[in-house]
PDB file as gemmi writes it, atoms N, CA and C in Angstrom:
CRYST1    1.000    1.000    1.000  90.00  90.00  90.00 P 1                      
ATOM      1  N   ILE A   1      -3.612 -68.436  49.471  1.00  0.00           N  
ATOM      2  CA  ILE A   1      -3.504 -67.100  49.995  1.00  0.00           C  
ATOM      3  C   ILE A   1      -4.514 -66.912  51.136  1.00  0.00           C  
ATOM      4  N   GLY A   2      -5.370 -67.881  51.335  1.00  0.00           N  
ATOM      5  CA  GLY A   2      -6.290 -67.792  52.440  1.00  0.00           C  
ATOM      6  C   GLY A   2      -7.725 -67.497  52.051  1.00  0.00           C  
ATOM      7  N   HIS A   3      -8.027 -67.359  50.780  1.00  0.00           N  
ATOM      8  CA  HIS A   3      -9.402 -67.103  50.342  1.00  0.00           C  
ATOM      9  C   HIS A   3     -10.153 -68.427  50.251  1.00  0.00           C  
ATOM     10  N   THR A   4     -11.448 -68.378  50.578  1.00  0.00           N  
ATOM     11  CA  THR A   4     -12.225 -69.612  50.552  1.00  0.00           C  
ATOM     12  C   THR A   4     -13.004 -69.777  49.264  1.00  0.00           C  
ATOM     13  N   LYS A   5     -13.316 -68.670  48.553  1.00  0.00           N  
ATOM     14  CA  LYS A   5     -14.066 -68.752  47.295  1.00  0.00           C  
ATOM     15  C   LYS A   5     -13.130 -68.588  46.104  1.00  0.00           C  
ATOM     16  N   SER A   6     -13.478 -69.240  45.004  1.00  0.00           N  
ATOM     17  CA  SER A   6     -12.703 -69.125  43.781  1.00  0.00           C  
ATOM     18  C   SER A   6     -13.102 -67.845  43.043  1.00  0.00           C  
ATOM     19  N   LEU A   7     -12.175 -67.252  42.350  1.00  0.00           N  
ATOM     20  CA  LEU A   7     -12.439 -66.058  41.552  1.00  0.00           C  
ATOM     21  C   LEU A   7     -13.430 -66.364  40.420  1.00  0.00           C  
ATOM     22  N   ALA A   8     -13.488 -67.597  39.997  1.00  0.00           N  
ATOM     23  CA  ALA A   8     -14.396 -67.994  38.919  1.00  0.00           C  
ATOM     24  C   ALA A   8     -15.859 -67.786  39.285  1.00  0.00           C  
ATOM     25  N   TYR A   9     -16.176 -67.703  40.563  1.00  0.00           N  
ATOM     26  CA  TYR A   9     -17.564 -67.555  40.997  1.00  0.00           C  
ATOM     27  C   TYR A   9     -17.924 -66.109  41.348  1.00  0.00           C  
ATOM     28  N   GLU A  10     -17.009 -65.188  41.178  1.00  0.00           N  
ATOM     29  CA  GLU A  10     -17.275 -63.779  41.460  1.00  0.00           C  
ATOM     30  C   GLU A  10     -17.991 -63.149  40.267  1.00  0.00           C  
ATOM     31  N   PRO A  11     -18.897 -62.175  40.481  1.00  0.00           N  
ATOM     32  CA  PRO A  11     -19.607 -61.526  39.365  1.00  0.00           C  
ATOM     33  C   PRO A  11     -18.683 -60.579  38.605  1.00  0.00           C  
ATOM     34  N   TRP A  12     -19.042 -60.341  37.324  1.00  0.00           N  
ATOM     35  CA  TRP A  12     -18.300 -59.392  36.505  1.00  0.00           C  
ATOM     36  C   TRP A  12     -18.542 -57.983  37.041  1.00  0.00           C  
ATOM     37  N   PRO A  13     -17.570 -57.100  36.921  1.00  0.00           N  
ATOM     38  CA  PRO A  13     -17.776 -55.714  37.360  1.00  0.00           C  
ATOM     39  C   PRO A  13     -18.843 -55.035  36.493  1.00  0.00           C  
ATOM     40  N   LEU A  14     -19.599 -54.132  37.075  1.00  0.00           N  
ATOM     41  CA  LEU A  14     -20.619 -53.390  36.345  1.00  0.00           C  
ATOM     42  C   LEU A  14     -20.022 -52.088  35.825  1.00  0.00           C  
ATOM     43  N   TYR A  15     -20.625 -51.566  34.765  1.00  0.00           N  
ATOM     44  CA  TYR A  15     -20.181 -50.290  34.212  1.00  0.00           C  
ATOM     45  C   TYR A  15     -21.389 -49.501  33.737  1.00  0.00           C  
ATOM     46  N   ASP A  16     -21.204 -48.214  33.547  1.00  0.00           N  
ATOM     47  CA  ASP A  16     -22.257 -47.324  33.084  1.00  0.00           C  
ATOM     48  C   ASP A  16     -22.012 -47.009  31.613  1.00  0.00           C  
ATOM     49  N   ARG A  17     -22.939 -47.406  30.759  1.00  0.00           N  
ATOM     50  CA  ARG A  17     -22.785 -47.194  29.304  1.00  0.00           C  
ATOM     51  C   ARG A  17     -22.647 -45.718  28.957  1.00  0.00           C  
ATOM     52  N   GLU A  18     -23.319 -44.851  29.691  1.00  0.00           N  
ATOM     53  CA  GLU A  18     -23.263 -43.418  29.420  1.00  0.00           C  
ATOM     54  C   GLU A  18     -21.855 -42.850  29.587  1.00  0.00           C  
ATOM     55  N   LYS A  19     -21.081 -43.437  30.468  1.00  0.00           N  
ATOM     56  CA  LYS A  19     -19.742 -42.921  30.740  1.00  0.00           C  
ATOM     57  C   LYS A  19     -18.701 -43.349  29.714  1.00  0.00           C  
ATOM     58  N   ILE A  20     -19.010 -44.335  28.884  1.00  0.00           N  
ATOM     59  CA  ILE A  20     -18.027 -44.776  27.896  1.00  0.00           C  
ATOM     60  C   ILE A  20     -18.264 -44.162  26.520  1.00  0.00           C  
ATOM     61  N   ILE A  21     -19.313 -43.367  26.364  1.00  0.00           N  
ATOM     62  CA  ILE A  21     -19.601 -42.725  25.083  1.00  0.00           C  
ATOM     63  C   ILE A  21     -18.693 -41.509  24.918  1.00  0.00           C  
ATOM     64  N   GLU A  22     -18.020 -41.444  23.787  1.00  0.00           N  
ATOM     65  CA  GLU A  22     -17.128 -40.327  23.494  1.00  0.00           C  
ATOM     66  C   GLU A  22     -17.951 -39.072  23.208  1.00  0.00           C  
ATOM     67  N   GLU A  23     -17.511 -37.929  23.713  1.00  0.00           N  
ATOM     68  CA  GLU A  23     -18.205 -36.671  23.466  1.00  0.00           C  
ATOM     69  C   GLU A  23     -17.823 -36.082  22.118  1.00  0.00           C  
ATOM     70  N   LYS A  24     -16.620 -36.354  21.668  1.00  0.00           N  
ATOM     71  CA  LYS A  24     -16.157 -35.867  20.368  1.00  0.00           C  
ATOM     72  C   LYS A  24     -15.879 -37.056  19.467  1.00  0.00           C  
ATOM     73  N   VAL A  25     -16.147 -36.856  18.168  1.00  0.00           N  
ATOM     74  CA  VAL A  25     -15.905 -37.908  17.189  1.00  0.00           C  
ATOM     75  C   VAL A  25     -15.057 -37.345  16.049  1.00  0.00           C  
ATOM     76  N   GLU A  26     -14.320 -38.223  15.405  1.00  0.00           N  
ATOM     77  CA  GLU A  26     -13.523 -37.833  14.245  1.00  0.00           C  
ATOM     78  C   GLU A  26     -14.347 -38.090  12.988  1.00  0.00           C  
ATOM     79  N   VAL A  27     -14.538 -37.045  12.203  1.00  0.00           N  
ATOM     80  CA  VAL A  27     -15.296 -37.140  10.957  1.00  0.00           C  
ATOM     81  C   VAL A  27     -14.304 -37.080   9.804  1.00  0.00           C  
ATOM     82  N   VAL A  28     -14.405 -38.037   8.896  1.00  0.00           N  
ATOM     83  CA  VAL A  28     -13.515 -38.112   7.739  1.00  0.00           C  
ATOM     84  C   VAL A  28     -14.099 -37.251   6.623  1.00  0.00           C  
ATOM     85  N   LEU A  29     -13.264 -36.425   6.003  1.00  0.00           N  
ATOM     86  CA  LEU A  29     -13.681 -35.603   4.871  1.00  0.00           C  
ATOM     87  C   LEU A  29     -13.083 -36.189   3.602  1.00  0.00           C  
ATOM     88  N   GLN A  30     -13.951 -36.473   2.641  1.00  0.00           N  
ATOM     89  CA  GLN A  30     -13.507 -37.090   1.395  1.00  0.00           C  
ATOM     90  C   GLN A  30     -13.904 -36.222   0.209  1.00  0.00           C  
ATOM     91  N   VAL A  31     -13.109 -36.310  -0.860  1.00  0.00           N  
ATOM     92  CA  VAL A  31     -13.452 -35.717  -2.147  1.00  0.00           C  
ATOM     93  C   VAL A  31     -13.406 -36.852  -3.153  1.00  0.00           C  
ATOM     94  N   ASN A  32     -14.537 -37.133  -3.769  1.00  0.00           N  
ATOM     95  CA  ASN A  32     -14.679 -38.250  -4.718  1.00  0.00           C  
ATOM     96  C   ASN A  32     -14.217 -39.570  -4.096  1.00  0.00           C  
ATOM     97  N   GLY A  33     -14.518 -39.778  -2.836  1.00  0.00           N  
ATOM     98  CA  GLY A  33     -14.226 -41.035  -2.172  1.00  0.00           C  
ATOM     99  C   GLY A  33     -12.812 -41.175  -1.632  1.00  0.00           C  
ATOM    100  N   LYS A  34     -11.975 -40.149  -1.814  1.00  0.00           N  
ATOM    101  CA  LYS A  34     -10.602 -40.211  -1.313  1.00  0.00           C  
ATOM    102  C   LYS A  34     -10.486 -39.326  -0.075  1.00  0.00           C  
ATOM    103  N   VAL A  35      -9.889 -39.863   0.972  1.00  0.00           N  
ATOM    104  CA  VAL A  35      -9.746 -39.119   2.223  1.00  0.00           C  
ATOM    105  C   VAL A  35      -8.803 -37.941   2.000  1.00  0.00           C  
ATOM    106  N   ARG A  36      -9.293 -36.746   2.307  1.00  0.00           N  
ATOM    107  CA  ARG A  36      -8.497 -35.536   2.138  1.00  0.00           C  
ATOM    108  C   ARG A  36      -8.232 -34.815   3.454  1.00  0.00           C  
ATOM    109  N   SER A  37      -9.077 -35.052   4.466  1.00  0.00           N  
ATOM    110  CA  SER A  37      -8.889 -34.385   5.738  1.00  0.00           C  
ATOM    111  C   SER A  37      -9.735 -35.072   6.805  1.00  0.00           C  
ATOM    112  N   ARG A  38      -9.571 -34.638   8.035  1.00  0.00           N  
ATOM    113  CA  ARG A  38     -10.347 -35.158   9.170  1.00  0.00           C  
ATOM    114  C   ARG A  38     -10.685 -33.993  10.092  1.00  0.00           C  
ATOM    115  N   LEU A  39     -11.843 -34.100  10.752  1.00  0.00           N  
ATOM    116  CA  LEU A  39     -12.281 -33.087  11.709  1.00  0.00           C  
ATOM    117  C   LEU A  39     -12.624 -33.753  13.024  1.00  0.00           C  
ATOM    118  N   LEU A  40     -12.373 -33.069  14.116  1.00  0.00           N  
ATOM    119  CA  LEU A  40     -12.798 -33.524  15.426  1.00  0.00           C  
ATOM    120  C   LEU A  40     -13.952 -32.612  15.842  1.00  0.00           C  
ATOM    121  N   VAL A  41     -15.173 -33.186  15.913  1.00  0.00           N  
ATOM    122  CA  VAL A  41     -16.372 -32.405  16.210  1.00  0.00           C  
ATOM    123  C   VAL A  41     -17.153 -33.053  17.344  1.00  0.00           C  
ATOM    124  N   ALA A  42     -18.081 -32.303  17.901  1.00  0.00           N  
ATOM    125  CA  ALA A  42     -18.935 -32.831  18.959  1.00  0.00           C  
ATOM    126  C   ALA A  42     -19.881 -33.882  18.379  1.00  0.00           C  
ATOM    127  N   ARG A  43     -20.125 -34.934  19.139  1.00  0.00           N  
ATOM    128  CA  ARG A  43     -21.057 -35.984  18.709  1.00  0.00           C  
ATOM    129  C   ARG A  43     -22.431 -35.360  18.481  1.00  0.00           C  
ATOM    130  N   GLY A  44     -23.070 -35.730  17.371  1.00  0.00           N  
ATOM    131  CA  GLY A  44     -24.413 -35.242  17.072  1.00  0.00           C  
ATOM    132  C   GLY A  44     -24.433 -33.932  16.302  1.00  0.00           C  
ATOM    133  N   THR A  45     -23.290 -33.487  15.785  1.00  0.00           N  
ATOM    134  CA  THR A  45     -23.257 -32.270  14.981  1.00  0.00           C  
ATOM    135  C   THR A  45     -24.176 -32.444  13.779  1.00  0.00           C  
ATOM    136  N   SER A  46     -24.953 -31.406  13.468  1.00  0.00           N  
ATOM    137  CA  SER A  46     -25.948 -31.503  12.389  1.00  0.00           C  
ATOM    138  C   SER A  46     -25.274 -31.669  11.030  1.00  0.00           C  
ATOM    139  N   GLU A  47     -26.036 -32.214  10.078  1.00  0.00           N  
ATOM    140  CA  GLU A  47     -25.506 -32.437   8.732  1.00  0.00           C  
ATOM    141  C   GLU A  47     -25.140 -31.120   8.064  1.00  0.00           C  
ATOM    142  N   LYS A  48     -25.952 -30.094   8.260  1.00  0.00           N  
ATOM    143  CA  LYS A  48     -25.691 -28.784   7.661  1.00  0.00           C  
ATOM    144  C   LYS A  48     -24.379 -28.207   8.195  1.00  0.00           C  
ATOM    145  N   GLU A  49     -24.172 -28.317   9.498  1.00  0.00           N  
ATOM    146  CA  GLU A  49     -22.939 -27.798  10.096  1.00  0.00           C  
ATOM    147  C   GLU A  49     -21.721 -28.590   9.620  1.00  0.00           C  
ATOM    148  N   LEU A  50     -21.874 -29.907   9.451  1.00  0.00           N  
ATOM    149  CA  LEU A  50     -20.768 -30.719   8.931  1.00  0.00           C  
ATOM    150  C   LEU A  50     -20.425 -30.302   7.507  1.00  0.00           C  
ATOM    151  N   GLU A  51     -21.442 -30.028   6.693  1.00  0.00           N  
ATOM    152  CA  GLU A  51     -21.202 -29.557   5.324  1.00  0.00           C  
ATOM    153  C   GLU A  51     -20.426 -28.250   5.335  1.00  0.00           C  
ATOM    154  N   ASP A  52     -20.856 -27.316   6.185  1.00  0.00           N  
ATOM    155  CA  ASP A  52     -20.181 -26.014   6.267  1.00  0.00           C  
ATOM    156  C   ASP A  52     -18.733 -26.158   6.725  1.00  0.00           C  
ATOM    157  N   LEU A  53     -18.495 -26.995   7.732  1.00  0.00           N  
ATOM    158  CA  LEU A  53     -17.131 -27.217   8.217  1.00  0.00           C  
ATOM    159  C   LEU A  53     -16.264 -27.860   7.139  1.00  0.00           C  
ATOM    160  N   ALA A  54     -16.842 -28.767   6.380  1.00  0.00           N  
ATOM    161  CA  ALA A  54     -16.086 -29.422   5.303  1.00  0.00           C  
ATOM    162  C   ALA A  54     -15.706 -28.414   4.225  1.00  0.00           C  
ATOM    163  N   ARG A  55     -16.623 -27.533   3.870  1.00  0.00           N  
ATOM    164  CA  ARG A  55     -16.324 -26.523   2.838  1.00  0.00           C  
ATOM    165  C   ARG A  55     -15.267 -25.531   3.300  1.00  0.00           C  
ATOM    166  N   GLN A  56     -15.165 -25.295   4.607  1.00  0.00           N  
ATOM    167  CA  GLN A  56     -14.197 -24.337   5.141  1.00  0.00           C  
ATOM    168  C   GLN A  56     -12.807 -24.941   5.326  1.00  0.00           C  
ATOM    169  N   ASP A  57     -12.692 -26.251   5.281  1.00  0.00           N  
ATOM    170  CA  ASP A  57     -11.401 -26.904   5.494  1.00  0.00           C  
ATOM    171  C   ASP A  57     -10.452 -26.548   4.348  1.00  0.00           C  
ATOM    172  N   PRO A  58      -9.233 -26.077   4.656  1.00  0.00           N  
ATOM    173  CA  PRO A  58      -8.300 -25.646   3.605  1.00  0.00           C  
ATOM    174  C   PRO A  58      -7.927 -26.761   2.620  1.00  0.00           C  
ATOM    175  N   ASN A  59      -7.753 -27.966   3.098  1.00  0.00           N  
ATOM    176  CA  ASN A  59      -7.380 -29.069   2.204  1.00  0.00           C  
ATOM    177  C   ASN A  59      -8.538 -29.421   1.268  1.00  0.00           C  
ATOM    178  N   ILE A  60      -9.761 -29.348   1.754  1.00  0.00           N  
ATOM    179  CA  ILE A  60     -10.928 -29.609   0.901  1.00  0.00           C  
ATOM    180  C   ILE A  60     -11.067 -28.493  -0.125  1.00  0.00           C  
ATOM    181  N   GLN A  61     -10.857 -27.254   0.287  1.00  0.00           N  
ATOM    182  CA  GLN A  61     -10.936 -26.128  -0.641  1.00  0.00           C  
ATOM    183  C   GLN A  61      -9.904 -26.275  -1.759  1.00  0.00           C  
ATOM    184  N   ARG A  62      -8.741 -26.777  -1.413  1.00  0.00           N  
ATOM    185  CA  ARG A  62      -7.687 -26.967  -2.421  1.00  0.00           C  
ATOM    186  C   ARG A  62      -8.119 -27.965  -3.496  1.00  0.00           C  
ATOM    187  N   HIS A  63      -8.851 -29.032  -3.078  1.00  0.00           N  
ATOM    188  CA  HIS A  63      -9.260 -30.062  -4.031  1.00  0.00           C  
ATOM    189  C   HIS A  63     -10.551 -29.713  -4.768  1.00  0.00           C  
ATOM    190  N   THR A  64     -11.334 -28.767  -4.249  1.00  0.00           N  
ATOM    191  CA  THR A  64     -12.609 -28.426  -4.898  1.00  0.00           C  
ATOM    192  C   THR A  64     -12.580 -27.055  -5.549  1.00  0.00           C  
ATOM    193  N   ASN A  65     -11.494 -26.314  -5.424  1.00  0.00           N  
ATOM    194  CA  ASN A  65     -11.402 -24.961  -5.950  1.00  0.00           C  
ATOM    195  C   ASN A  65     -11.623 -24.943  -7.463  1.00  0.00           C  
ATOM    196  N   GLY A  66     -12.608 -24.164  -7.904  1.00  0.00           N  
ATOM    197  CA  GLY A  66     -12.894 -24.032  -9.328  1.00  0.00           C  
ATOM    198  C   GLY A  66     -13.670 -25.185  -9.916  1.00  0.00           C  
ATOM    199  N   LYS A  67     -14.116 -26.125  -9.107  1.00  0.00           N  
ATOM    200  CA  LYS A  67     -14.863 -27.286  -9.594  1.00  0.00           C  
ATOM    201  C   LYS A  67     -16.282 -27.234  -9.041  1.00  0.00           C  
ATOM    202  N   ARG A  68     -17.205 -27.820  -9.776  1.00  0.00           N  
ATOM    203  CA  ARG A  68     -18.605 -27.828  -9.356  1.00  0.00           C  
ATOM    204  C   ARG A  68     -18.886 -29.056  -8.509  1.00  0.00           C  
ATOM    205  N   ILE A  69     -19.488 -28.818  -7.355  1.00  0.00           N  
ATOM    206  CA  ILE A  69     -19.879 -29.909  -6.469  1.00  0.00           C  
ATOM    207  C   ILE A  69     -21.247 -30.400  -6.915  1.00  0.00           C  
ATOM    208  N   SER A  70     -21.334 -31.676  -7.282  1.00  0.00           N  
ATOM    209  CA  SER A  70     -22.616 -32.209  -7.739  1.00  0.00           C  
ATOM    210  C   SER A  70     -23.429 -32.798  -6.591  1.00  0.00           C  
ATOM    211  N   ARG A  71     -22.746 -33.239  -5.532  1.00  0.00           N  
ATOM    212  CA  ARG A  71     -23.469 -33.885  -4.442  1.00  0.00           C  
ATOM    213  C   ARG A  71     -22.591 -33.919  -3.189  1.00  0.00           C  
ATOM    214  N   MET A  72     -23.241 -33.821  -2.038  1.00  0.00           N  
ATOM    215  CA  MET A  72     -22.540 -33.980  -0.764  1.00  0.00           C  
ATOM    216  C   MET A  72     -23.245 -35.073   0.022  1.00  0.00           C  
ATOM    217  N   ILE A  73     -22.489 -36.080   0.380  1.00  0.00           N  
ATOM    218  CA  ILE A  73     -23.034 -37.200   1.151  1.00  0.00           C  
ATOM    219  C   ILE A  73     -22.532 -37.039   2.581  1.00  0.00           C  
ATOM    220  N   VAL A  74     -23.465 -36.936   3.527  1.00  0.00           N  
ATOM    221  CA  VAL A  74     -23.108 -36.732   4.933  1.00  0.00           C  
ATOM    222  C   VAL A  74     -23.662 -37.882   5.752  1.00  0.00           C  
ATOM    223  N   VAL A  75     -22.788 -38.536   6.488  1.00  0.00           N  
ATOM    224  CA  VAL A  75     -23.179 -39.565   7.452  1.00  0.00           C  
ATOM    225  C   VAL A  75     -22.764 -39.018   8.808  1.00  0.00           C  
ATOM    226  N   ARG A  76     -23.756 -38.655   9.615  1.00  0.00           N  
ATOM    227  CA  ARG A  76     -23.472 -38.018  10.898  1.00  0.00           C  
ATOM    228  C   ARG A  76     -22.537 -38.872  11.744  1.00  0.00           C  
ATOM    229  N   ASN A  77     -21.607 -38.202  12.392  1.00  0.00           N  
ATOM    230  CA  ASN A  77     -20.618 -38.814  13.278  1.00  0.00           C  
ATOM    231  C   ASN A  77     -19.635 -39.722  12.551  1.00  0.00           C  
ATOM    232  N   LYS A  78     -19.629 -39.718  11.213  1.00  0.00           N  
ATOM    233  CA  LYS A  78     -18.733 -40.617  10.475  1.00  0.00           C  
ATOM    234  C   LYS A  78     -17.959 -39.891   9.373  1.00  0.00           C  
ATOM    235  N   LEU A  79     -18.680 -39.391   8.342  1.00  0.00           N  
ATOM    236  CA  LEU A  79     -17.966 -38.844   7.192  1.00  0.00           C  
ATOM    237  C   LEU A  79     -18.767 -37.825   6.420  1.00  0.00           C  
ATOM    238  N   VAL A  80     -18.038 -37.044   5.599  1.00  0.00           N  
ATOM    239  CA  VAL A  80     -18.612 -36.158   4.608  1.00  0.00           C  
ATOM    240  C   VAL A  80     -17.873 -36.442   3.307  1.00  0.00           C  
ATOM    241  N   ASN A  81     -18.625 -36.834   2.279  1.00  0.00           N  
ATOM    242  CA  ASN A  81     -18.029 -37.116   0.981  1.00  0.00           C  
ATOM    243  C   ASN A  81     -18.551 -36.098  -0.013  1.00  0.00           C  
ATOM    244  N   ILE A  82     -17.640 -35.367  -0.647  1.00  0.00           N  
ATOM    245  CA  ILE A  82     -18.002 -34.364  -1.649  1.00  0.00           C  
ATOM    246  C   ILE A  82     -17.746 -34.975  -3.011  1.00  0.00           C  
ATOM    247  N   VAL A  83     -18.805 -35.039  -3.806  1.00  0.00           N  
ATOM    248  CA  VAL A  83     -18.717 -35.621  -5.141  1.00  0.00           C  
ATOM    249  C   VAL A  83     -18.671 -34.468  -6.131  1.00  0.00           C  
ATOM    250  N   LEU A  84     -17.608 -34.441  -6.925  1.00  0.00           N  
ATOM    251  CA  LEU A  84     -17.444 -33.389  -7.918  1.00  0.00           C  
ATOM    252  C   LEU A  84     -18.027 -33.817  -9.254  1.00  0.00           C  
ATOM    253  N   ALA A  85     -18.578 -32.834  -9.987  1.00  0.00           N  
ATOM    254  CA  ALA A  85     -19.140 -33.102 -11.303  1.00  0.00           C  
ATOM    255  C   ALA A  85     -18.005 -33.277 -12.312  1.00  0.00           C  
ATOM    256  N   ASN A  86     -18.221 -34.154 -13.268  1.00  0.00           N  
ATOM    257  CA  ASN A  86     -17.236 -34.328 -14.325  1.00  0.00           C  
ATOM    258  C   ASN A  86     -17.276 -33.110 -15.236  1.00  0.00           C  
ATOM    259  N   PRO A  87     -16.094 -32.662 -15.714  1.00  0.00           N  
ATOM    260  CA  PRO A  87     -16.068 -31.438 -16.564  1.00  0.00           C  
ATOM    261  C   PRO A  87     -16.743 -31.632 -17.890  1.00  0.00           C  
TER     262      PRO A  87                                                      
END                                                                             
């Protein structure tokens, strides 16, 4: 085609790591380890706010209605697991 240099000797393209970070993340909501819902929230949402959003979710309310929550496990930007107490 008329080029004198091989493509094998060209440098890799550069990129900016800041531009590939997602601003919103999907957080999985679980009850006793089973996925019951998902939320799309801003990256870095606090654990307290994730707990509140999980409690307000209609599908989570359906599975926890009338039951005692013994523990809430929150992993920021990943999941909220609600552990129910045995009756």
